[in-house]
CSV table of N, CA, C and O in Angstrom, one decimal:
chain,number,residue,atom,x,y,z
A,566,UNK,N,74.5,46.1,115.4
A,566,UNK,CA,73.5,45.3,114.7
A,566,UNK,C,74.0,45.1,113.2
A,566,UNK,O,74.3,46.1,112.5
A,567,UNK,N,74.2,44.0,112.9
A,567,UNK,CA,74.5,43.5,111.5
A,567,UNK,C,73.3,43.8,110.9
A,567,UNK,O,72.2,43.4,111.3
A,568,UNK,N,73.6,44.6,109.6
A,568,UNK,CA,72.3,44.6,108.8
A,568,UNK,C,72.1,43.4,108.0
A,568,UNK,O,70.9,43.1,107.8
A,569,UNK,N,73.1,42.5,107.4
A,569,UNK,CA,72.8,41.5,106.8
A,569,UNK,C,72.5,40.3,107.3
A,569,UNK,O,73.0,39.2,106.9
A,570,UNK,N,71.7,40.3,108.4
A,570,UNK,CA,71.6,39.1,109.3
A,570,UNK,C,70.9,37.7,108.4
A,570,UNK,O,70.3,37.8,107.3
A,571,UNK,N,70.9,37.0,108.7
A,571,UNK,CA,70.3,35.4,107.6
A,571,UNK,C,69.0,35.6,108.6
A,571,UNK,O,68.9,35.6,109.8
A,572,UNK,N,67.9,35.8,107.7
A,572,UNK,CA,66.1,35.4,108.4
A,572,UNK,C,65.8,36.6,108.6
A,572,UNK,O,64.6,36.6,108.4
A,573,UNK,N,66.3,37.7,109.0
A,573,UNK,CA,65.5,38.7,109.7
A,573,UNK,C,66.8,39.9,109.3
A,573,UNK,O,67.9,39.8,109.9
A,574,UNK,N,66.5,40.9,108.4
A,574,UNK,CA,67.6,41.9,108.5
A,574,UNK,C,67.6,42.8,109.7
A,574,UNK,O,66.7,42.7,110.5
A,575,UNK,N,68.8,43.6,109.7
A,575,UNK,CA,69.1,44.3,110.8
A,575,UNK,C,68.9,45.7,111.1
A,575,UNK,O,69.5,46.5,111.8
A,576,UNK,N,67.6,45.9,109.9
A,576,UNK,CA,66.6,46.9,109.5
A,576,UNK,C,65.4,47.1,110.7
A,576,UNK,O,65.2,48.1,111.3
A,577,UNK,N,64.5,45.3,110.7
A,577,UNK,CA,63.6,45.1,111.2
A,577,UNK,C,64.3,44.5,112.1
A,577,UNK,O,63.7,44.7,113.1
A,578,UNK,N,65.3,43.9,112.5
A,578,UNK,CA,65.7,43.4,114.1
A,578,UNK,C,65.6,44.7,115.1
A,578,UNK,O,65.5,44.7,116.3
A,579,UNK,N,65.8,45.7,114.2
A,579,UNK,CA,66.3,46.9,115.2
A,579,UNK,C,64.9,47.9,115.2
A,579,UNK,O,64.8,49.0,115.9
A,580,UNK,N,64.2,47.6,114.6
A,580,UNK,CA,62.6,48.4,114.4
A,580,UNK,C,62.1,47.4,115.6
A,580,UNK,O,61.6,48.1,116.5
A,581,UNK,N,62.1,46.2,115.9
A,581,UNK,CA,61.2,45.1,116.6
A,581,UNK,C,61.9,45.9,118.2
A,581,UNK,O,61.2,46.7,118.9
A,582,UNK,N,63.4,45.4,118.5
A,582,UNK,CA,63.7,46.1,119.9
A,582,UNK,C,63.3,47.5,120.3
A,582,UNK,O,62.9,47.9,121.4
A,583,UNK,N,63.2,48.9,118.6
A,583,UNK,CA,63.3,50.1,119.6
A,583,UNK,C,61.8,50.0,119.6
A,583,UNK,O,61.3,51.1,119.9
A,584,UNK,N,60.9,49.2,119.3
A,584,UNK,CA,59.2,49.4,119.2
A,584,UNK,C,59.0,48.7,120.5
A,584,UNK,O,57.9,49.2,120.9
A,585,UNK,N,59.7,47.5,121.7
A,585,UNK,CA,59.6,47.2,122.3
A,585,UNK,C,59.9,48.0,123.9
A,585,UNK,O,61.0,48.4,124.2
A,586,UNK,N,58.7,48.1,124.6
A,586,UNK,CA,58.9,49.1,126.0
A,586,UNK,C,60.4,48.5,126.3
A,586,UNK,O,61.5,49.1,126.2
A,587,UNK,N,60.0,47.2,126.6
A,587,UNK,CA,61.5,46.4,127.4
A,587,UNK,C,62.6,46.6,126.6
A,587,UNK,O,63.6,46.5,127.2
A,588,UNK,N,62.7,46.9,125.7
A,588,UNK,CA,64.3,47.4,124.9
A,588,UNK,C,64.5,48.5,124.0
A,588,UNK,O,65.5,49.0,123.3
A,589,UNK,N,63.8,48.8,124.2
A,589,UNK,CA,63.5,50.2,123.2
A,589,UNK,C,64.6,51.4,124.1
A,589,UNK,O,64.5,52.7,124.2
A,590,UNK,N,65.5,50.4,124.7
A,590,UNK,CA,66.4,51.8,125.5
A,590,UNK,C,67.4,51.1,125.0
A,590,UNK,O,68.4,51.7,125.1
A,591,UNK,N,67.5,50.3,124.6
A,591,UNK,CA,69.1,49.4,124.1
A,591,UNK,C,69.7,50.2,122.7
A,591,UNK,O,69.1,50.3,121.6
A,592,UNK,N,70.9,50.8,123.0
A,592,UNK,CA,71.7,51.1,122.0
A,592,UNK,C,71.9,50.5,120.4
A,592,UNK,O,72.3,49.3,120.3
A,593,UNK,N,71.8,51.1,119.4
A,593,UNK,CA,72.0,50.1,118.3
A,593,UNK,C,72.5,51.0,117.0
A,593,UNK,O,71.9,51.8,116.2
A,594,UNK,N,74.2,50.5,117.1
A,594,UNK,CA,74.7,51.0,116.0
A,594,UNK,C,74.8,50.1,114.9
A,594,UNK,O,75.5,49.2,115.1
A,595,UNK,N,74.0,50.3,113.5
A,595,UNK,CA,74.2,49.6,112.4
A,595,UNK,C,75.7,49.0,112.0
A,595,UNK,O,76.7,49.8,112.3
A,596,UNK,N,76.1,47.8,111.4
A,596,UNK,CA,77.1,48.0,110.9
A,596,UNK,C,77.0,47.3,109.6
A,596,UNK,O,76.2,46.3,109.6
A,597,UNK,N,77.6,47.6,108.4
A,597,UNK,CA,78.0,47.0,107.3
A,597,UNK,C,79.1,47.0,106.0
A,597,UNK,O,79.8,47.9,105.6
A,598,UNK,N,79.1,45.8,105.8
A,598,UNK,CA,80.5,45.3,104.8
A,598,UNK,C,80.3,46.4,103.4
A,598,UNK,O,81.1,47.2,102.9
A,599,UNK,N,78.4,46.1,103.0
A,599,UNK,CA,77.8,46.3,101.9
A,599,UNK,C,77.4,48.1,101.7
A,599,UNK,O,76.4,48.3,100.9
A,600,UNK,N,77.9,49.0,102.2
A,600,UNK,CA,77.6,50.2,102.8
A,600,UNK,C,76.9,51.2,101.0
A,600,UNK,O,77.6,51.5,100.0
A,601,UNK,N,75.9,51.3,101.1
A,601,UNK,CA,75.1,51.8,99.7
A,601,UNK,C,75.1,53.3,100.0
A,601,UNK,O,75.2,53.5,101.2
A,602,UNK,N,75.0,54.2,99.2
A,602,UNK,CA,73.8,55.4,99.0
A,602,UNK,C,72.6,55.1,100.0
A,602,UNK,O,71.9,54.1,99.8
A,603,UNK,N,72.5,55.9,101.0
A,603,UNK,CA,71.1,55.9,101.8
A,603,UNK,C,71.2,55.0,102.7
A,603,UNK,O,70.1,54.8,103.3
A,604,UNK,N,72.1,54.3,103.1
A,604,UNK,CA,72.1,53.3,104.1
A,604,UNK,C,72.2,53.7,105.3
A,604,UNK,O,72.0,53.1,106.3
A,605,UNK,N,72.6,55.1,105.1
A,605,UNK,CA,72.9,55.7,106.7
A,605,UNK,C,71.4,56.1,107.5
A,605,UNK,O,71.1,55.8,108.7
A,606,UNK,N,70.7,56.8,106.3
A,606,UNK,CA,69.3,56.9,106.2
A,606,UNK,C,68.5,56.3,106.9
A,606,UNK,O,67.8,56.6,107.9
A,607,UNK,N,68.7,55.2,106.1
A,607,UNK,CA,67.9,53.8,106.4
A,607,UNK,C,67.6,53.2,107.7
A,607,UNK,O,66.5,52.7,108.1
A,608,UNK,N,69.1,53.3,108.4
A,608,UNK,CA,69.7,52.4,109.4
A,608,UNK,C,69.2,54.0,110.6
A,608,UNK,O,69.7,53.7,111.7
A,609,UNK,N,68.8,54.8,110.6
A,609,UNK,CA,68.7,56.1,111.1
A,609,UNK,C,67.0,56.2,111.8
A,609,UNK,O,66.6,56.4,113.0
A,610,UNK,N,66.5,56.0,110.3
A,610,UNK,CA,65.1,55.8,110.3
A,610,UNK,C,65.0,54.5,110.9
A,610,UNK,O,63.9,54.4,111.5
A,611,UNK,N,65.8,53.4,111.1
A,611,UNK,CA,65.1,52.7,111.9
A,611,UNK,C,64.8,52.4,113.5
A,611,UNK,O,64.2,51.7,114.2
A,612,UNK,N,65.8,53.4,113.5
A,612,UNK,CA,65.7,53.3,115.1
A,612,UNK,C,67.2,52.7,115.6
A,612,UNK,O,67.3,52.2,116.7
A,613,UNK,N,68.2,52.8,114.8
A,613,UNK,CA,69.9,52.9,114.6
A,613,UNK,C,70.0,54.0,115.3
A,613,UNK,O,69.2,54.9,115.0
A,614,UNK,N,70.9,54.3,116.0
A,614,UNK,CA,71.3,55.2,116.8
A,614,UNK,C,72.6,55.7,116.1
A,614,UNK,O,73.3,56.6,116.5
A,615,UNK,N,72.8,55.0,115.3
A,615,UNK,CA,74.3,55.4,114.6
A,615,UNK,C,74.8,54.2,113.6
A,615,UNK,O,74.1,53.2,113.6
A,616,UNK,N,75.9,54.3,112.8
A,616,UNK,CA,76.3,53.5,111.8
A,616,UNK,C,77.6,53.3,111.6
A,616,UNK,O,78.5,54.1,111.7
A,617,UNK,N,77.7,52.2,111.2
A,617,UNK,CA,79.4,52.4,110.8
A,617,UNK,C,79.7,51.4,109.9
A,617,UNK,O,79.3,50.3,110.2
A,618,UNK,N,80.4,51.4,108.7
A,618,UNK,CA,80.9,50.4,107.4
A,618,UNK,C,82.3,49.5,108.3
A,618,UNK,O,83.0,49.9,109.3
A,619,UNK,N,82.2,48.6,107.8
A,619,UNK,CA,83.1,47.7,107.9
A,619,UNK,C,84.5,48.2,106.9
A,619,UNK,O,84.6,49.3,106.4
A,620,UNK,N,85.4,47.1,106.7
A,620,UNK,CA,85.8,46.8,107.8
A,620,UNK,C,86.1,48.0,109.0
A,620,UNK,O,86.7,49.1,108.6
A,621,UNK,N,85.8,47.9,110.0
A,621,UNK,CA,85.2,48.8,111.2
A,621,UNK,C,86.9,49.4,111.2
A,621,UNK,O,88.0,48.8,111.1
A,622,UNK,N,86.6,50.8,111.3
A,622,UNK,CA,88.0,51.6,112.1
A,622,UNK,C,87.1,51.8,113.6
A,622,UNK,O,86.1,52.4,114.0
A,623,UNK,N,88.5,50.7,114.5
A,623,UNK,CA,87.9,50.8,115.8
A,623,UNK,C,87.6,52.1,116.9
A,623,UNK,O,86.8,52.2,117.8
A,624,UNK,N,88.3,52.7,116.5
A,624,UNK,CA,88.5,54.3,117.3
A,624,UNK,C,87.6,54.9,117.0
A,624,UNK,O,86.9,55.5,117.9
A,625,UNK,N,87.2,55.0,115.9
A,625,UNK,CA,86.1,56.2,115.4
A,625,UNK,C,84.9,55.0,116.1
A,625,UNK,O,84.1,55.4,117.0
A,626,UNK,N,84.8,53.6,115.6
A,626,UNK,CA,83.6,53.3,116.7
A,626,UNK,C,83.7,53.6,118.3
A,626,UNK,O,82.9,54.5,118.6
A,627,UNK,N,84.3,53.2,119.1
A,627,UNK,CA,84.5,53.5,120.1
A,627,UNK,C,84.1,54.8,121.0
A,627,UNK,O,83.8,54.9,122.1
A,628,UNK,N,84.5,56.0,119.7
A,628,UNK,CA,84.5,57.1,120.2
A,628,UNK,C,82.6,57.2,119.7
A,628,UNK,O,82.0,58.0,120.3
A,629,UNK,N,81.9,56.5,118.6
A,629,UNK,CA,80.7,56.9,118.9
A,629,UNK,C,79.8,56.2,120.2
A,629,UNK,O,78.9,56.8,120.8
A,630,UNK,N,80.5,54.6,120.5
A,630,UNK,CA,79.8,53.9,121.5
A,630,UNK,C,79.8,55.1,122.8
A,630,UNK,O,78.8,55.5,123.4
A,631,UNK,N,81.5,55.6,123.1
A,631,UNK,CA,81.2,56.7,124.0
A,631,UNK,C,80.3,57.7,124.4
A,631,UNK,O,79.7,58.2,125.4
A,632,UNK,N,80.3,57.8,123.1
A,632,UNK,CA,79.2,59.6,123.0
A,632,UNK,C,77.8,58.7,123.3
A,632,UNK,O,77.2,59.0,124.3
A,633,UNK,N,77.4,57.4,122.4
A,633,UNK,CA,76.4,57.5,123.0
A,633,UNK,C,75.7,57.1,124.3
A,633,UNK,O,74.6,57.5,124.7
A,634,UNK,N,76.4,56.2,124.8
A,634,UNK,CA,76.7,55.6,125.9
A,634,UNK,C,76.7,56.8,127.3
A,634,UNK,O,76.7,56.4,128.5
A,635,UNK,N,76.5,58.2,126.9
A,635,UNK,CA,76.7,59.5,127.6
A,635,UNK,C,75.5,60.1,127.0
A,635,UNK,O,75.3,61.3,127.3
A,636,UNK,N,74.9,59.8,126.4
A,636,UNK,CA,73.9,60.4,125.6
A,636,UNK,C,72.6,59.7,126.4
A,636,UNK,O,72.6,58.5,126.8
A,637,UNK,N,71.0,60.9,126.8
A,637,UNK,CA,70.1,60.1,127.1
A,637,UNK,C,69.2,59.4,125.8
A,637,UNK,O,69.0,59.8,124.7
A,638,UNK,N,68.8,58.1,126.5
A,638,UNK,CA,68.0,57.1,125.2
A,638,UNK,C,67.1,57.9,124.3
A,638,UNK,O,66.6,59.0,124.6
A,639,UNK,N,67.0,57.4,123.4
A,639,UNK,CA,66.0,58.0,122.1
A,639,UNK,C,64.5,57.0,122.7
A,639,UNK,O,64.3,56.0,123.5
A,640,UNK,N,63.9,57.7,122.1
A,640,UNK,CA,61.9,57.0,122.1
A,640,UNK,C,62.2,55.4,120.9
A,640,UNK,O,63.1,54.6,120.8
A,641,UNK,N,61.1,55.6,120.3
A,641,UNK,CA,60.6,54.7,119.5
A,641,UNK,C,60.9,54.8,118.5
A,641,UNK,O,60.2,55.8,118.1
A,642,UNK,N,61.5,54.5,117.5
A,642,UNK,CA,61.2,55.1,116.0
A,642,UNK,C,60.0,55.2,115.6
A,642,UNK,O,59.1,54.6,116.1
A,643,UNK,N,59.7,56.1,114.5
A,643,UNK,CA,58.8,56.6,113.8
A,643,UNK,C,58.4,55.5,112.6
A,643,UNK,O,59.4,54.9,112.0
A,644,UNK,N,56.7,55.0,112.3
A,644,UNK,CA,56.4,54.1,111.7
A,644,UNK,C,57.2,54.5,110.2
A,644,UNK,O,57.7,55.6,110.1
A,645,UNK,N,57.4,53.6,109.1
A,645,UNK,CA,58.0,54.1,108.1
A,645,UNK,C,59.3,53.5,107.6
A,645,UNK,O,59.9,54.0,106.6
């Protein structure tokens, strides 16, 4: 999930799917160019299952898609 998406950040794109029964099992790792203090946080609290800064080192993603991809789904995020 791009956090900088144009219309809708990738804060609330990813609060909307894990609040939804029908997708609220879909994997969603944050990614960004703009990586701040607290972004990990942020992207955590929303119902991000994980994060990663650009430009992406592909291995260390891969090896989190793994893990999670082996991992059972998370619930809902928490309102907030």
């Amino acid at each position: 999930m791009d956090v900088g998406l144009p219309g809708m950040n990738g804060w609330d794109a990813t609060r909307q799917l894990k609040s939804n029964p029908a997708t609220k099992h879909v994997t969603v790792i944050a990614l960004t160019a703009h990586a701040m203090d607290g972004d990990r946080e942020k992207a955590i609290a929303a119902g991000c299952d994980e994060y990663e800064i650009k430009p992406i080192d592909f291995s260390r993603l891969f090896e989190k898609i793994d893990r999670l991809l082996t991992q059972p789904p998370k619930g809902p995020p928490k309102n907030g």
